[in-house]
Amino acid sequence: MKQLLLRIKVWLQGLSFRTGVIVLTLCIPFYLLSFAQMAVPTHYLSVEAKGVLWVVLFGMAKTCQYGGLTILGVEGYRRLKRQMKWRSADRKEIKPK
């Protein structure tokens, strides 16, 4: 089992930076859906179904989050962080009239 997890980790780390960013951003809709489905009234969706949906959607969100971070790695995370800073700095320089 440990060998299988190591092989998966190595395979994920071999994927591109862009793939890592895409997988990482996929966690956002899963998080939103996992909590938004709790707002659905119980006469449309039972409490048990809500619990199952929450576990599945929240699990998918965490899977995408950790998978994306594994794909990016430390250097990819730093690169993504730098790009986010540059974009926010560019927005501050452009002032609306």
N, CA, C and O atoms as a MOPAC input file, in Angstrom:
PM7 MOZYME 1SCF
protein

 N      0.82000 1    -1.18800 1     0.00000 1
 C      0.00000 1     0.00000 1     0.00000 1
 C      0.86900 1     1.25800 1     0.00000 1
 O      0.57700 1     2.22800 1    -0.70000 1
 N      1.94000 1     1.22700 1     0.79500 1
 C      2.82400 1     2.38100 1     0.87200 1
 C      3.49200 1     2.64000 1    -0.47900 1
 O      3.67600 1     3.78900 1    -0.87900 1
 N      3.84900 1     1.57200 1    -1.17000 1
 C      4.47400 1     1.70400 1    -2.48900 1
 C      3.50800 1     2.30800 1    -3.49800 1
 O      3.90600 1     3.11300 1    -4.34100 1
 N      2.24700 1     1.92300 1    -3.41300 1
 C      1.23200 1     2.45100 1    -4.31500 1
 C      1.07400 1     3.95900 1    -4.10600 1
 O      1.01400 1     4.72000 1    -5.07200 1
 N      1.00600 1     4.38500 1    -2.85100 1
 C      0.87400 1     5.81500 1    -2.56900 1
 C      2.09100 1     6.60300 1    -3.04500 1
 O      1.95400 1     7.72300 1    -3.53700 1
 N      3.27300 1     6.02400 1    -2.90100 1
 C      4.48800 1     6.68200 1    -3.40200 1
 C      4.45900 1     6.81300 1    -4.92300 1
 O      4.85900 1     7.84200 1    -5.46600 1
 N      3.98900 1     5.78100 1    -5.60400 1
 C      3.89900 1     5.84400 1    -7.06800 1
 C      2.90200 1     6.89800 1    -7.51200 1
 O      3.14000 1     7.59900 1    -8.49500 1
 N      1.78300 1     7.02200 1    -6.79800 1
 C      0.78500 1     8.04300 1    -7.13100 1
 C      1.37000 1     9.43300 1    -6.90800 1
 O      1.18000 1    10.33000 1    -7.72800 1
 N      2.08400 1     9.60900 1    -5.79400 1
 C      2.69400 1    10.90800 1    -5.49600 1
 C      3.69800 1    11.30900 1    -6.57200 1
 O      3.70800 1    12.45600 1    -7.02000 1
 N      4.53900 1    10.36800 1    -6.98600 1
 C      5.53300 1    10.65000 1    -8.02800 1
 C      4.84400 1    10.99400 1    -9.34100 1
 O      5.27400 1    11.90300 1   -10.05100 1
 N      3.77200 1    10.26800 1    -9.66800 1
 C      3.03300 1    10.53900 1   -10.89900 1
 C      2.40200 1    11.92900 1   -10.84600 1
 O      2.47000 1    12.67200 1   -11.82500 1
 N      1.79300 1    12.28900 1    -9.72100 1
 C      1.18100 1    13.61000 1    -9.58700 1
 C      2.22000 1    14.72300 1    -9.70700 1
 O      1.96300 1    15.74900 1   -10.33700 1
 N      3.38500 1    14.52300 1    -9.10800 1
 C      4.42300 1    15.54200 1    -9.17100 1
 C      4.98500 1    15.69700 1   -10.57900 1
 O      5.61100 1    16.71300 1   -10.88100 1
 N      4.77600 1    14.72400 1   -11.43100 1
 C      5.24100 1    14.80800 1   -12.80600 1
 C      4.31900 1    15.59900 1   -13.71400 1
 O      4.67600 1    15.89500 1   -14.85400 1
 N      3.13500 1    15.94700 1   -13.22200 1
 C      2.19000 1    16.71600 1   -14.02800 1
 C      2.61100 1    18.18500 1   -14.07900 1
 O      3.42900 1    18.63100 1   -13.27400 1
 N      2.05300 1    18.92600 1   -15.01900 1
 C      2.48800 1    20.30200 1   -15.25400 1
 C      1.94700 1    21.28200 1   -14.21300 1
 O      1.02000 1    20.97700 1   -13.46400 1
 N      2.55400 1    22.45800 1   -14.19300 1
 C      2.13300 1    23.53900 1   -13.30500 1
 C      0.69100 1    23.92500 1   -13.58500 1
 O     -0.09700 1    24.12700 1   -12.66100 1
 N      0.34700 1    24.02600 1   -14.86600 1
 C     -1.00700 1    24.41800 1   -15.25200 1
 C     -2.04300 1    23.41000 1   -14.75600 1
 O     -3.11300 1    23.79500 1   -14.28400 1
 N     -1.72700 1    22.13400 1   -14.86300 1
 C     -2.62400 1    21.09700 1   -14.36300 1
 C     -2.80800 1    21.23700 1   -12.86300 1
 O     -3.92000 1    21.07100 1   -12.36100 1
 N     -1.74400 1    21.53600 1   -12.14400 1
 C     -1.82700 1    21.73200 1   -10.69800 1
 C     -2.73500 1    22.89000 1   -10.33000 1
 O     -3.52100 1    22.79800 1    -9.38700 1
 N     -2.62500 1    23.97800 1   -11.07500 1
 C     -3.47300 1    25.14400 1   -10.80700 1
 C     -4.93600 1    24.81000 1   -11.08800 1
 O     -5.81900 1    25.20000 1   -10.32400 1
 N     -5.19600 1    24.09500 1   -12.17200 1
 C     -6.57000 1    23.71800 1   -12.50900 1
 C     -7.16100 1    22.81400 1   -11.43300 1
 O     -8.28800 1    23.03200 1   -10.98800 1
 N     -6.41100 1    21.81000 1   -11.01800 1
 C     -6.89800 1    20.89100 1    -9.98000 1
 C     -7.11300 1    21.64200 1    -8.67100 1
 O     -8.08600 1    21.39000 1    -7.96000 1
 N     -6.21300 1    22.55800 1    -8.35500 1
 C     -6.33900 1    23.32600 1    -7.12700 1
 C     -7.56500 1    24.23200 1    -7.15100 1
 O     -8.23600 1    24.38400 1    -6.13000 1
 N     -7.86900 1    24.83300 1    -8.29600 1
 C     -9.04900 1    25.70100 1    -8.37400 1
 C    -10.35100 1    24.90900 1    -8.38100 1
 O    -11.41000 1    25.45500 1    -8.06900 1
 N    -10.28400 1    23.63000 1    -8.73500 1
 C    -11.48700 1    22.80100 1    -8.69000 1
 C    -12.00200 1    22.60200 1    -7.27000 1
 O    -13.17300 1    22.27000 1    -7.08300 1
 N    -11.15900 1    22.79700 1    -6.27900 1
 C    -11.61900 1    22.61400 1    -4.90500 1
 C    -12.61800 1    23.70500 1    -4.50900 1
 O    -13.44300 1    23.47700 1    -3.62400 1
 N    -12.56600 1    24.86500 1    -5.13100 1
 C    -13.46100 1    25.97000 1    -4.76900 1
 C    -14.93200 1    25.61600 1    -5.00600 1
 O    -15.73700 1    25.76400 1    -4.08700 1
 N    -15.31700 1    25.14900 1    -6.21500 1
 C    -16.73400 1    24.80000 1    -6.38300 1
 C    -17.17000 1    23.63800 1    -5.48700 1
 O    -18.31700 1    23.60300 1    -5.04000 1
 N    -16.27400 1    22.69400 1    -5.22400 1
 C    -16.64000 1    21.59000 1    -4.33800 1
 C    -16.88800 1    22.07800 1    -2.91900 1
 O    -17.82400 1    21.61600 1    -2.26700 1
 N    -16.06700 1    23.00400 1    -2.42800 1
 C    -16.30700 1    23.57800 1    -1.10500 1
 C    -17.63700 1    24.32600 1    -1.08600 1
 O    -18.42600 1    24.17300 1    -0.15300 1
 N    -17.88400 1    25.13200 1    -2.11500 1
 C    -19.14300 1    25.89100 1    -2.17200 1
 C    -20.34800 1    24.96400 1    -2.19900 1
 O    -21.32200 1    25.18200 1    -1.47700 1
 N    -20.28500 1    23.93800 1    -3.02300 1
 C    -21.39800 1    22.99700 1    -3.10400 1
 C    -21.59800 1    22.21400 1    -1.80800 1
 O    -22.73200 1    21.93500 1    -1.41800 1
 N    -20.50400 1    21.86100 1    -1.14400 1
 C    -20.63000 1    21.06900 1     0.07600 1
 C    -21.36300 1    21.83100 1     1.17200 1
 O    -22.09200 1    21.23400 1     1.96400 1
 N    -21.17600 1    23.14500 1     1.22000 1
 C    -21.87000 1    23.92000 1     2.24100 1
 C    -23.19600 1    24.49200 1     1.72800 1
 O    -24.12700 1    24.66800 1     2.51400 1
 N    -23.29800 1    24.78100 1     0.44900 1
 C    -24.53600 1    25.34400 1    -0.10200 1
 C    -25.68200 1    24.34000 1    -0.07300 1
 O    -26.84000 1    24.73000 1     0.07200 1
 N    -25.37700 1    23.05600 1    -0.21000 1
 C    -26.46100 1    22.07000 1    -0.21400 1
 C    -27.14800 1    21.98500 1     1.14400 1
 O    -28.26200 1    21.46900 1     1.23400 1
 N    -26.51000 1    22.48000 1     2.19800 1
 C    -27.14400 1    22.49700 1     3.51700 1
 C    -28.29400 1    23.50200 1     3.58000 1
 O    -29.15200 1    23.40300 1     4.45700 1
 N    -28.31800 1    24.46800 1     2.65900 1
 C    -29.38500 1    25.46500 1     2.63000 1
 C    -30.65800 1    24.94500 1     1.96400 1
 O    -31.70600 1    25.58600 1     2.04200 1
 N    -30.57300 1    23.79800 1     1.31600 1
 C    -31.74200 1    23.21500 1     0.66300 1
 C    -32.70300 1    22.73100 1     1.74700 1
 O    -32.28400 1    22.04700 1     2.68100 1
 N    -33.99200 1    23.08100 1     1.63500 1
 C    -34.95900 1    22.64800 1     2.65800 1
 C    -35.04700 1    21.11700 1     2.75000 1
 O    -34.80200 1    20.40600 1     1.77600 1
 N    -35.40100 1    20.63600 1     3.94000 1
 C    -35.43300 1    19.18700 1     4.17100 1
 C    -36.58000 1    18.49100 1     3.45200 1
 O    -36.54100 1    17.26900 1     3.30400 1
 N    -37.60200 1    19.21500 1     2.99900 1
 C    -38.64700 1    18.52400 1     2.25500 1
 C    -38.22300 1    18.23400 1     0.80800 1
 O    -38.90300 1    17.48500 1     0.10700 1
 N    -37.11800 1    18.81400 1     0.35900 1
 C    -36.54400 1    18.47600 1    -0.94000 1
 C    -35.45600 1    17.41900 1    -0.82200 1
 O    -35.28200 1    16.58500 1    -1.71100 1
 N    -34.73000 1    17.46600 1     0.28200 1
 C    -33.58300 1    16.58500 1     0.48000 1
 C    -33.54900 1    16.16300 1     1.94400 1
 O    -33.57000 1    17.01300 1     2.83400 1
 N    -33.49900 1    14.86600 1     2.19700 1
 C    -33.50500 1    14.38600 1     3.58100 1
 C    -32.19400 1    14.74100 1     4.28400 1
 O    -31.19400 1    15.07300 1     3.64700 1
 N    -32.23100 1    14.66100 1     5.60000 1
 C    -31.05500 1    14.97000 1     6.40700 1
 C    -29.93900 1    13.96900 1     6.10600 1
 O    -28.76700 1    14.33900 1     6.04900 1
 N    -30.30700 1    12.70100 1     5.91600 1
 C    -29.31200 1    11.67900 1     5.60200 1
 C    -28.64700 1    11.95300 1     4.26400 1
 O    -27.43200 1    11.80900 1     4.12600 1
 N    -29.45100 1    12.35100 1     3.27300 1
 C    -28.91000 1    12.65600 1     1.94900 1
 C    -27.99000 1    13.87700 1     2.01700 1
 O    -26.96000 1    13.92500 1     1.34400 1
 N    -28.36600 1    14.84900 1     2.82500 1
 C    -27.51200 1    16.03100 1     2.99600 1
 C    -26.17500 1    15.64200 1     3.60900 1
 O    -25.12500 1    16.14400 1     3.20700 1
 N    -26.22300 1    14.74200 1     4.58800 1
 C    -24.98400 1    14.28900 1     5.21900 1
 C    -24.08200 1    13.56300 1     4.24900 1
 O    -22.87000 1    13.77700 1     4.22800 1
 N    -24.68400 1    12.69500 1     3.43900 1
 C    -23.90800 1    11.95300 1     2.44000 1
 C    -23.32900 1    12.91300 1     1.40900 1
 O    -22.15500 1    12.81000 1     1.05000 1
 N    -24.14700 1    13.84100 1     0.93400 1
 C    -23.66500 1    14.83300 1    -0.03800 1
 C    -22.52900 1    15.65800 1     0.53800 1
 O    -21.54600 1    15.93100 1    -0.15100 1
 N    -22.65600 1    16.06000 1     1.80600 1
 C    -21.60100 1    16.86000 1     2.41100 1
 C    -20.29700 1    16.08300 1     2.47600 1
 O    -19.23600 1    16.61500 1     2.15000 1
 N    -20.37200 1    14.82400 1     2.89700 1
 C    -19.16000 1    14.00200 1     2.99700 1
 C    -18.51200 1    13.83200 1     1.62400 1
 O    -17.29400 1    13.96000 1     1.49300 1
 N    -19.31700 1    13.54700 1     0.60300 1
 C    -18.77700 1    13.32700 1    -0.74300 1
 C    -18.18200 1    14.61500 1    -1.31300 1
 O    -17.05700 1    14.61100 1    -1.81200 1
 N    -18.93400 1    15.71700 1    -1.24000 1
 C    -18.46100 1    16.97800 1    -1.81800 1
 C    -17.27500 1    17.54800 1    -1.05300 1
 O    -16.33500 1    18.06000 1    -1.66100 1
 N    -17.31100 1    17.46500 1     0.26900 1
 C    -16.19400 1    17.96300 1     1.06300 1
 C    -14.96000 1    17.09600 1     0.83400 1
 O    -13.83800 1    17.60000 1     0.79000 1
 N    -15.17400 1    15.79400 1     0.68800 1
 C    -14.05800 1    14.89600 1     0.38300 1
 C    -13.44400 1    15.20100 1    -0.97000 1
 O    -12.22200 1    15.16100 1    -1.12000 1
 N    -14.27400 1    15.50400 1    -1.95400 1
 C    -13.75400 1    15.88400 1    -3.27300 1
 C    -12.97300 1    17.19400 1    -3.20000 1
 O    -11.94300 1    17.35100 1    -3.85500 1
 N    -13.47600 1    18.13400 1    -2.39300 1
 C    -12.77500 1    19.40900 1    -2.23800 1
 C    -11.39300 1    19.18200 1    -1.63700 1
 O    -10.40400 1    19.73300 1    -2.12000 1
 N    -11.32300 1    18.37400 1    -0.58900 1
 C    -10.03100 1    18.10100 1     0.05200 1
 C     -9.10700 1    17.32300 1    -0.89200 1
 O     -7.90200 1    17.57100 1    -0.92400 1
 N     -9.66600 1    16.39300 1    -1.65000 1
 C     -8.86600 1    15.62900 1    -2.60800 1
 C     -8.26300 1    16.55100 1    -3.66000 1
 O     -7.08000 1    16.44200 1    -3.98200 1
 N     -9.07400 1    17.45700 1    -4.19500 1
 C     -8.56900 1    18.41400 1    -5.19000 1
 C     -7.53500 1    19.34700 1    -4.56900 1
 O     -6.53400 1    19.67900 1    -5.20400 1
 N     -7.77300 1    19.76600 1    -3.34000 1
 C     -6.83700 1    20.67200 1    -2.67900 1
 C     -5.47800 1    20.00700 1    -2.49400 1
 O     -4.45500 1    20.56300 1    -2.89300 1
 N     -5.46500 1    18.83000 1    -1.89600 1
 C     -4.18700 1    18.16400 1    -1.63800 1
 C     -3.55800 1    17.62800 1    -2.92100 1
 O     -2.33300 1    17.60600 1    -3.04300 1
 N     -4.37300 1    17.19900 1    -3.87400 1
 C     -3.83400 1    16.75700 1    -5.15700 1
 C     -3.18800 1    17.90400 1    -5.90800 1
 O     -2.10400 1    17.74600 1    -6.47000 1
 N     -3.84400 1    19.06000 1    -5.92500 1
 C     -3.28700 1    20.23800 1    -6.57700 1
 C     -1.99400 1    20.70300 1    -5.93800 1
 O     -1.04600 1    21.07900 1    -6.62600 1
 N     -1.96600 1    20.67200 1    -4.60900 1
 C     -0.73600 1    21.06400 1    -3.91400 1
 C      0.38700 1    20.06200 1    -4.16100 1
 O      1.55400 1    20.44500 1    -4.24400 1
 N      0.04100 1    18.79000 1    -4.27900 1
 C      1.05600 1    17.78300 1    -4.58200 1
 C      1.60300 1    17.97900 1    -5.98300 1
 O      2.80700 1    17.84600 1    -6.20400 1
 N      0.73400 1    18.29300 1    -6.92800 1
 C      1.17800 1    18.52600 1    -8.30400 1
 C      2.08700 1    19.75900 1    -8.36400 1
 O      3.13500 1    19.74000 1    -9.00800 1
 N      1.66800 1    20.82200 1    -7.68600 1
 C      2.46500 1    22.05700 1    -7.71500 1
 C      3.79800 1    21.88700 1    -7.00200 1
 O      4.83300 1    22.32500 1    -7.50600 1
 N      3.78000 1    21.27100 1    -5.86300 1
 C      4.99800 1    21.15700 1    -5.06900 1
 C      5.34100 1    22.49600 1    -4.45100 1
 O      4.59300 1    23.46200 1    -4.59700 1
 N      6.46100 1    22.55700 1    -3.76600 1
 C      6.87200 1    23.77700 1    -3.07600 1
 C      7.20900 1    24.88200 1    -4.07600 1
 O      6.78800 1    26.02600 1    -3.90400 1
 N      7.96000 1    24.54200 1    -5.11000 1
 C      8.35500 1    25.55300 1    -6.09400 1
 C      7.14800 1    26.06100 1    -6.87000 1
 O      7.04600 1    27.25900 1    -7.13400 1
 N      6.24700 1    25.18400 1    -7.23300 1
 C      5.04200 1    25.60300 1    -7.94200 1
 C      4.16700 1    26.49300 1    -7.09100 1
 O      3.57100 1    27.44800 1    -7.59000 1
 N      4.08500 1    26.18200 1    -5.79400 1
 C      3.31000 1    27.01400 1    -4.87000 1
 C      3.92000 1    28.41000 1    -4.78300 1
 O      3.19900 1    29.40800 1    -4.79500 1
 N      5.23800 1    28.48000 1    -4.69700 1
 C      5.90900 1    29.78300 1    -4.66200 1
 C      5.67800 1    30.54900 1    -5.95800 1
 O      5.46100 1    31.76100 1    -5.93600 1
 N      5.72400 1    29.85200 1    -7.07400 1
 C      5.49600 1    30.48400 1    -8.37700 1
 C      4.07600 1    31.03000 1    -8.46800 1
 O      3.87000 1    32.14800 1    -8.94100 1
 N      3.10500 1    30.25400 1    -8.02000 1
 C      1.71200 1    30.68300 1    -8.02900 1
 C      1.52500 1    31.90300 1    -7.12800 1
 O      0.81400 1    32.84000 1    -7.49000 1
 N      2.15100 1    31.89100 1    -5.97500 1
 C      2.06600 1    33.00500 1    -5.03800 1
 C      2.64700 1    34.28000 1    -5.65800 1
 O      2.07000 1    35.35800 1    -5.51600 1
 N      3.80000 1    34.15500 1    -6.35100 1
 C      4.40400 1    35.30700 1    -7.02100 1
 C      3.47600 1    35.86000 1    -8.08900 1
 O      3.32000 1    37.07500 1    -8.20900 1
 N      2.85500 1    34.97400 1    -8.86900 1
 C      1.95900 1    35.43500 1    -9.92700 1
 C      0.75200 1    36.16500 1    -9.34800 1
 O      0.28800 1    37.15000 1    -9.92200 1
 N      0.24900 1    35.69200 1    -8.22800 1
 C     -0.89800 1    36.35200 1    -7.60000 1
 C     -0.50400 1    37.75300 1    -7.11400 1
 O     -1.29400 1    38.69200 1    -7.21800 1
 N      0.71800 1    37.89100 1    -6.58400 1
 C      1.18500 1    39.20300 1    -6.12800 1
 C      1.35000 1    40.15500 1    -7.29500 1
 O      0.98800 1    41.32800 1    -7.19900 1
 N      1.90000 1    39.65300 1    -8.41100 1
 C      2.08700 1    40.50400 1    -9.58400 1
 C      0.74800 1    40.99300 1   -10.10500 1
 O      0.61400 1    42.16500 1   -10.45700 1
 N     -0.22400 1    40.13400 1   -10.16000 1
 C     -1.53200 1    40.54000 1   -10.68200 1
 C     -2.19300 1    41.55800 1    -9.77600 1
 O     -2.80800 1    42.50600 1   -10.26500 1
 N     -2.08200 1    41.38700 1    -8.46800 1
 C     -2.68200 1    42.37000 1    -7.56200 1
 C     -1.93400 1    43.70000 1    -7.65300 1
 O     -2.55100 1    44.75800 1    -7.53200 1
 N     -0.61500 1    43.66600 1    -7.86300 1
 C      0.15900 1    44.89800 1    -8.02400 1
 C     -0.22300 1    45.59400 1    -9.32000 1
 O     -0.29900 1    46.82200 1    -9.35700 1
 N     -0.46500 1    44.83300 1   -10.38800 1
 C     -0.87800 1    45.42100 1   -11.66300 1
 C     -2.23300 1    46.10000 1   -11.53300 1
 O     -2.45000 1    47.15700 1   -12.12500 1
 N     -3.14000 1    45.51900 1   -10.77600 1
 C     -4.46500 1    46.10100 1   -10.59500 1
 C     -4.38500 1    47.40700 1    -9.80600 1
 O     -5.15400 1    48.33400 1   -10.05800 1
 N     -3.47100 1    47.47900 1    -8.86700 1
 C     -3.33100 1    48.69500 1    -8.06900 1
 C     -2.76100 1    49.83400 1    -8.90100 1
 O     -3.09800 1    50.99500 1    -8.67000 1
 N     -1.89900 1    49.51700 1    -9.86500 1
 C     -1.29400 1    50.54700 1   -10.70400 1
 C     -2.30000 1    51.14200 1   -11.67600 1
 O     -2.19800 1    52.32100 1   -12.01700 1
 N     -3.25600 1    50.36400 1   -12.12300 1
 C     -4.26500 1    50.84000 1   -13.06600 1
 C     -5.39100 1    51.46300 1   -12.26100 1
 O     -6.16100 1    50.76200 1   -11.60500 1
 N     -5.48100 1    52.77500 1   -12.31400 1
 C     -6.50100 1    53.48100 1   -11.54600 1
 C     -7.59900 1    53.95000 1   -12.49600 1
 O     -7.31000 1    54.57300 1   -13.51800 1
 N     -8.86600 1    53.65200 1   -12.16200 1
 C     -9.96000 1    54.11000 1   -13.01300 1
 C    -10.10900 1    55.61400 1   -12.95100 1
 O     -9.83500 1    56.23700 1   -11.92500 1
 N    -10.54900 1    56.19700 1   -14.06800 1
 C    -10.71300 1    57.65800 1   -14.14800 1
 C    -12.04200 1    58.08600 1   -13.59700 1
 O    -12.35100 1    59.27800 1   -13.58400 1

